Coordinates of C-alpha atoms in Angstrom, one line a residue:
X86 CA 69.6 194.4 -19.6
X87 CA 71.6 191.4 -18.4
X88 CA 73.1 192.9 -15.2
X89 CA 69.8 193.6 -13.4
X90 CA 68.7 190.1 -14.0
X91 CA 71.9 188.7 -12.4
X92 CA 71.4 191.0 -9.3
X93 CA 67.8 189.9 -9.1
X94 CA 68.7 186.3 -9.2
X95 CA 71.3 186.7 -6.4
X96 CA 68.9 188.7 -4.3
X97 CA 66.3 185.9 -4.8
X98 CA 68.8 183.4 -3.7
X99 CA 69.5 185.3 -0.5
X100 CA 65.8 185.8 0.1
X101 CA 65.2 182.0 -0.3
X102 CA 68.3 181.0 1.7
X103 CA 67.3 183.0 4.8
X104 CA 64.1 181.2 5.6
X105 CA 65.8 177.9 4.9
X106 CA 68.4 178.7 7.6
X107 CA 65.7 179.6 10.0
X108 CA 63.9 176.3 9.4
X109 CA 67.2 174.4 9.9
X110 CA 67.6 176.1 13.3
X111 CA 64.2 174.7 14.5
X112 CA 65.2 171.1 14.5
X113 CA 68.5 172.1 16.2
X114 CA 66.6 173.9 18.9
X115 CA 64.3 170.9 19.4
X116 CA 67.3 168.6 19.6
X117 CA 68.8 170.9 22.2
X118 CA 65.6 170.8 24.3
X119 CA 65.4 167.0 24.0
X120 CA 69.1 166.7 25.1
X121 CA 68.5 168.9 28.1
X122 CA 65.5 166.8 29.1
X123 CA 67.4 163.6 28.7
X124 CA 70.6 164.9 30.4
X125 CA 71.2 163.0 33.7
X126 CA 70.7 165.0 36.8
X127 CA 71.4 164.3 40.4
X128 CA 68.1 163.3 41.9
X129 CA 66.6 165.3 44.8
X130 CA 65.8 163.1 47.8
X131 CA 62.6 164.9 48.7
X132 CA 61.2 164.7 45.2
X133 CA 62.0 161.0 45.0
X134 CA 60.4 160.2 48.3
X135 CA 57.2 162.0 47.3
X136 CA 57.2 160.5 43.8
X137 CA 57.6 157.0 45.1
X138 CA 55.0 157.4 47.8
X139 CA 52.4 159.0 45.4
X140 CA 53.1 156.6 42.6
X141 CA 52.7 153.5 44.8
X142 CA 49.6 154.9 46.4
X143 CA 48.1 155.6 42.9
X144 CA 49.1 152.2 41.7
X145 CA 47.5 150.5 44.8
X146 CA 44.3 152.5 44.4
X147 CA 44.0 151.8 40.7
X148 CA 44.9 148.1 41.2
X149 CA 42.4 147.6 43.9
X150 CA 39.7 149.7 42.1
X151 CA 39.7 147.2 39.2
X152 CA 36.4 145.3 39.4
X153 CA 37.0 142.0 41.1
X154 CA 35.3 139.8 38.5
X155 CA 35.4 136.6 40.4
X156 CA 33.6 134.4 37.9
X157 CA 35.7 135.6 35.0
X158 CA 38.9 135.4 37.0
X159 CA 38.2 131.8 37.9
X160 CA 37.5 130.9 34.2
X161 CA 40.7 132.6 33.2
X162 CA 42.6 130.6 35.8
X163 CA 41.1 127.3 34.5
X164 CA 42.0 128.3 30.9
X165 CA 45.6 129.2 31.9
X166 CA 45.9 125.9 33.8
X167 CA 44.8 124.1 30.6
X168 CA 47.4 126.0 28.6
X169 CA 50.2 125.1 31.0
X170 CA 49.1 121.5 30.9
X171 CA 49.2 121.5 27.1
X172 CA 52.7 123.1 27.3
X173 CA 53.8 120.5 29.9
X174 CA 54.7 123.0 32.5
X175 CA 51.8 122.6 34.9
X176 CA 53.8 121.5 38.0
X177 CA 52.7 124.3 40.3
X178 CA 50.3 122.0 42.2
X179 CA 53.0 119.4 42.9
X180 CA 55.5 121.9 44.1
X181 CA 52.8 123.6 46.3
X182 CA 51.9 120.4 48.0
X183 CA 55.5 119.1 48.3
X184 CA 56.9 122.3 49.9
X185 CA 53.9 122.8 52.1
X186 CA 55.0 119.6 53.9
X187 CA 58.2 121.3 55.1
X188 CA 56.8 123.8 57.6
X189 CA 59.9 125.9 58.2
X190 CA 60.5 126.2 54.5
X191 CA 57.0 127.2 53.5
X192 CA 56.6 129.6 56.4
X193 CA 59.9 131.2 55.3
X194 CA 58.6 131.5 51.8
X195 CA 55.4 133.2 53.1
X196 CA 57.5 135.9 54.8
X197 CA 59.8 136.2 51.8
X198 CA 56.7 136.8 49.6
X199 CA 55.3 139.4 51.9
X200 CA 58.5 141.4 52.7
X201 CA 61.4 141.1 50.3
X202 CA 59.2 142.4 47.4
X203 CA 59.3 145.8 49.0
X204 CA 62.5 145.7 51.0
X205 CA 64.8 144.6 48.2
X206 CA 63.2 147.0 45.6
X207 CA 63.5 150.0 47.9
X208 CA 67.0 148.9 48.9
X209 CA 68.1 148.9 45.2
X210 CA 66.5 152.3 44.6
X211 CA 68.4 153.7 47.6
X212 CA 71.7 152.1 46.4
X213 CA 71.2 153.6 43.0
X214 CA 70.4 157.0 44.5
X215 CA 73.6 157.0 46.6
X216 CA 76.1 155.2 44.3
X217 CA 74.8 155.8 40.8
X218 CA 72.9 159.1 40.8
X219 CA 73.4 159.7 37.1
X220 CA 71.7 156.4 36.3
X221 CA 69.0 156.6 39.0
X222 CA 66.3 158.4 37.0
X223 CA 66.6 156.1 33.9
X224 CA 66.5 153.0 36.1
X225 CA 63.6 154.3 38.2
X226 CA 61.7 155.0 35.0
X227 CA 62.0 151.4 34.0
X228 CA 60.4 150.3 37.3
X229 CA 57.6 152.9 37.2
X230 CA 56.7 152.1 33.5
X231 CA 56.7 148.4 34.2
X232 CA 54.3 148.9 37.1
X233 CA 52.0 151.2 35.1
X234 CA 51.8 148.6 32.2
X235 CA 50.8 145.9 34.7
X236 CA 47.6 147.8 35.5
X237 CA 46.3 147.0 32.0
X238 CA 46.8 143.3 32.7
X239 CA 44.8 143.5 35.9
X240 CA 42.0 145.3 34.1
X241 CA 41.7 143.3 30.9
X242 CA 42.6 139.9 32.2
X243 CA 41.4 139.3 35.8
X244 CA 43.0 136.1 37.1
X245 CA 42.5 134.1 40.2
X246 CA 45.7 132.9 41.8
X247 CA 46.1 129.1 42.0
X248 CA 45.3 129.1 45.7
X249 CA 41.8 130.4 44.9
X250 CA 41.0 127.9 42.1
X251 CA 37.9 125.7 42.7
X252 CA 38.6 123.1 40.0
X253 CA 42.1 122.3 41.2
X254 CA 43.2 121.9 44.8
X255 CA 46.0 124.2 45.8
X256 CA 47.0 125.0 49.4
X257 CA 46.8 128.6 50.6
X258 CA 49.9 128.4 52.7
X259 CA 49.3 131.6 54.5
X260 CA 46.0 130.4 55.8
X261 CA 47.1 126.9 56.6
X262 CA 50.2 128.0 58.6
X263 CA 48.7 131.1 60.1
X264 CA 51.5 133.3 58.8
X265 CA 51.3 136.9 57.7
X266 CA 51.9 136.8 54.0
X267 CA 50.4 137.9 50.8
X268 CA 48.3 141.1 50.9
X269 CA 45.7 139.0 48.9
X270 CA 45.5 136.2 51.4
X271 CA 44.2 135.7 54.9
X272 CA 43.2 138.7 57.0
X273 CA 44.6 141.1 54.4
X274 CA 42.4 139.9 51.6
X275 CA 39.8 142.7 52.1
X276 CA 42.3 145.4 51.3
X277 CA 43.6 144.0 48.0
X278 CA 42.2 142.8 44.7
X279 CA 42.6 139.0 44.9
X280 CA 42.1 138.6 41.2
X281 CA 45.1 140.6 40.0
X282 CA 47.6 137.8 39.5
X283 CA 48.5 138.5 35.9
X284 CA 51.1 139.9 35.4
X285 CA 53.3 139.1 38.5
X286 CA 54.9 142.3 39.8
X287 CA 56.9 140.1 42.2
X288 CA 58.7 138.9 39.1
X289 CA 58.7 142.2 37.3
X290 CA 60.3 144.0 40.2
X291 CA 62.6 141.2 41.2
X292 CA 64.0 140.8 37.7
X293 CA 64.5 144.6 37.6
X294 CA 66.4 144.4 40.8
X295 CA 68.4 141.4 39.6
X296 CA 69.4 143.0 36.3
X297 CA 70.3 146.3 38.0
X298 CA 72.5 144.6 40.6
X299 CA 74.1 142.2 38.2
X300 CA 75.0 145.0 35.7
X301 CA 76.1 147.8 38.0
X302 CA 77.5 146.1 41.1
X303 CA 81.2 145.5 41.2
X304 CA 81.8 142.4 43.5
X305 CA 81.2 139.1 41.8
X306 CA 79.3 137.7 44.7
X307 CA 76.9 140.6 44.7
X308 CA 76.3 140.1 40.9
X309 CA 75.5 136.4 41.7
X310 CA 73.0 137.4 44.4
X311 CA 71.4 139.7 41.8
X312 CA 70.8 136.8 39.4
X313 CA 69.7 134.5 42.2
X314 CA 67.1 136.9 43.7
X315 CA 64.5 136.7 40.8
X316 CA 65.1 133.0 40.5
X317 CA 64.3 132.5 44.2
X318 CA 61.3 134.8 43.8
X319 CA 59.9 132.6 41.0
X320 CA 60.2 129.5 43.2
X321 CA 58.4 131.3 46.0
X322 CA 55.5 132.7 44.1
X323 CA 54.8 129.2 42.7
X324 CA 55.3 127.2 45.9
X325 CA 53.0 129.5 47.8
X326 CA 50.3 129.2 45.1
X327 CA 50.2 132.9 44.5
X328 CA 51.0 132.7 40.8
X329 CA 51.3 130.5 37.8
X330 CA 54.5 130.2 35.7
X331 CA 52.8 132.3 33.0
X332 CA 52.1 135.1 35.4
X333 CA 55.9 135.4 35.7
X334 CA 56.2 135.6 31.9
X335 CA 53.7 138.4 32.0
X336 CA 55.8 140.2 34.5
X337 CA 58.9 139.9 32.4
X338 CA 57.0 141.2 29.3
X339 CA 55.9 144.3 31.3
X340 CA 59.5 144.8 32.3
X341 CA 60.6 144.7 28.7
X342 CA 58.1 147.5 27.9
X343 CA 59.5 149.4 30.9
X344 CA 63.0 149.2 29.5
X345 CA 61.8 150.3 26.1
X346 CA 60.0 153.4 27.6
X347 CA 63.1 154.4 29.6
X348 CA 65.4 153.9 26.5
X349 CA 63.0 156.0 24.4
X350 CA 62.9 158.8 26.9
X351 CA 66.6 158.9 27.8
X352 CA 68.1 157.7 24.5
X353 CA 70.3 155.1 26.3
X354 CA 69.9 152.3 28.8
X355 CA 70.5 153.2 32.4
X356 CA 73.9 151.5 32.7
X357 CA 75.2 153.6 29.7
X358 CA 74.4 156.8 31.5
X359 CA 77.2 158.5 33.5
X360 CA 77.5 157.2 37.1
X361 CA 78.1 160.6 38.7
X362 CA 76.6 163.9 37.8
X363 CA 77.0 167.4 39.3
X364 CA 74.5 168.5 41.9
X365 CA 71.4 170.2 40.5
X366 CA 71.4 173.9 41.5

């Protein structure tokens, strides 16, 4: 009578063990899929060009489609100015007026604001693509996620730039000096939402460029330029009265979220990814 019960118990154990093994294989399969998704691949140039073009077009359309709530944007600007005064950092007006008195300097800043925002960012992307293909996708994801998060700020917190404030006199340096500058100033104002100052993507993108260059570039002088670029951009956006100091803080916060998104997706920061990867078949 005892033997059958022993065999039954052993059979039961086998029967129970089999499904357990099957279930244990499911997480392993999922981990394998996740690892394949996260694995660095050599980017395809045609895909990246199309992705960047479509993404920027979509970003511009959404940004400019946000209702231009002028009254609310001006109220928010007044409130933000009061906050900065309470914090003791409301020096944008003084800087704006002082630098405006040096024509060659303020005109240079106008062109800096209008051009380097795109030129340097695209240049860093091209450099990553060519010299750090294994890190390109993770670094690009940071930039894209940062830009996407910024759209929430434009929608939920419309903000007039200092140059459009009515309660405080700031100088719109592009109009005064007749230079081609901000897309939201002068003759270009009709193609851009003028009340999308918070957060500043000039800062978000420039800090991304600075960190990427400083961490991945080899020559010391290039690393130094990487750190100087966002610092110079901060001075420019304030002196041209396109942003408040706190707009820059908003841009950095968006960038932090962008880094978090990339880390969550790839499981490591971009600089920890392998620099070179085999070509994708």
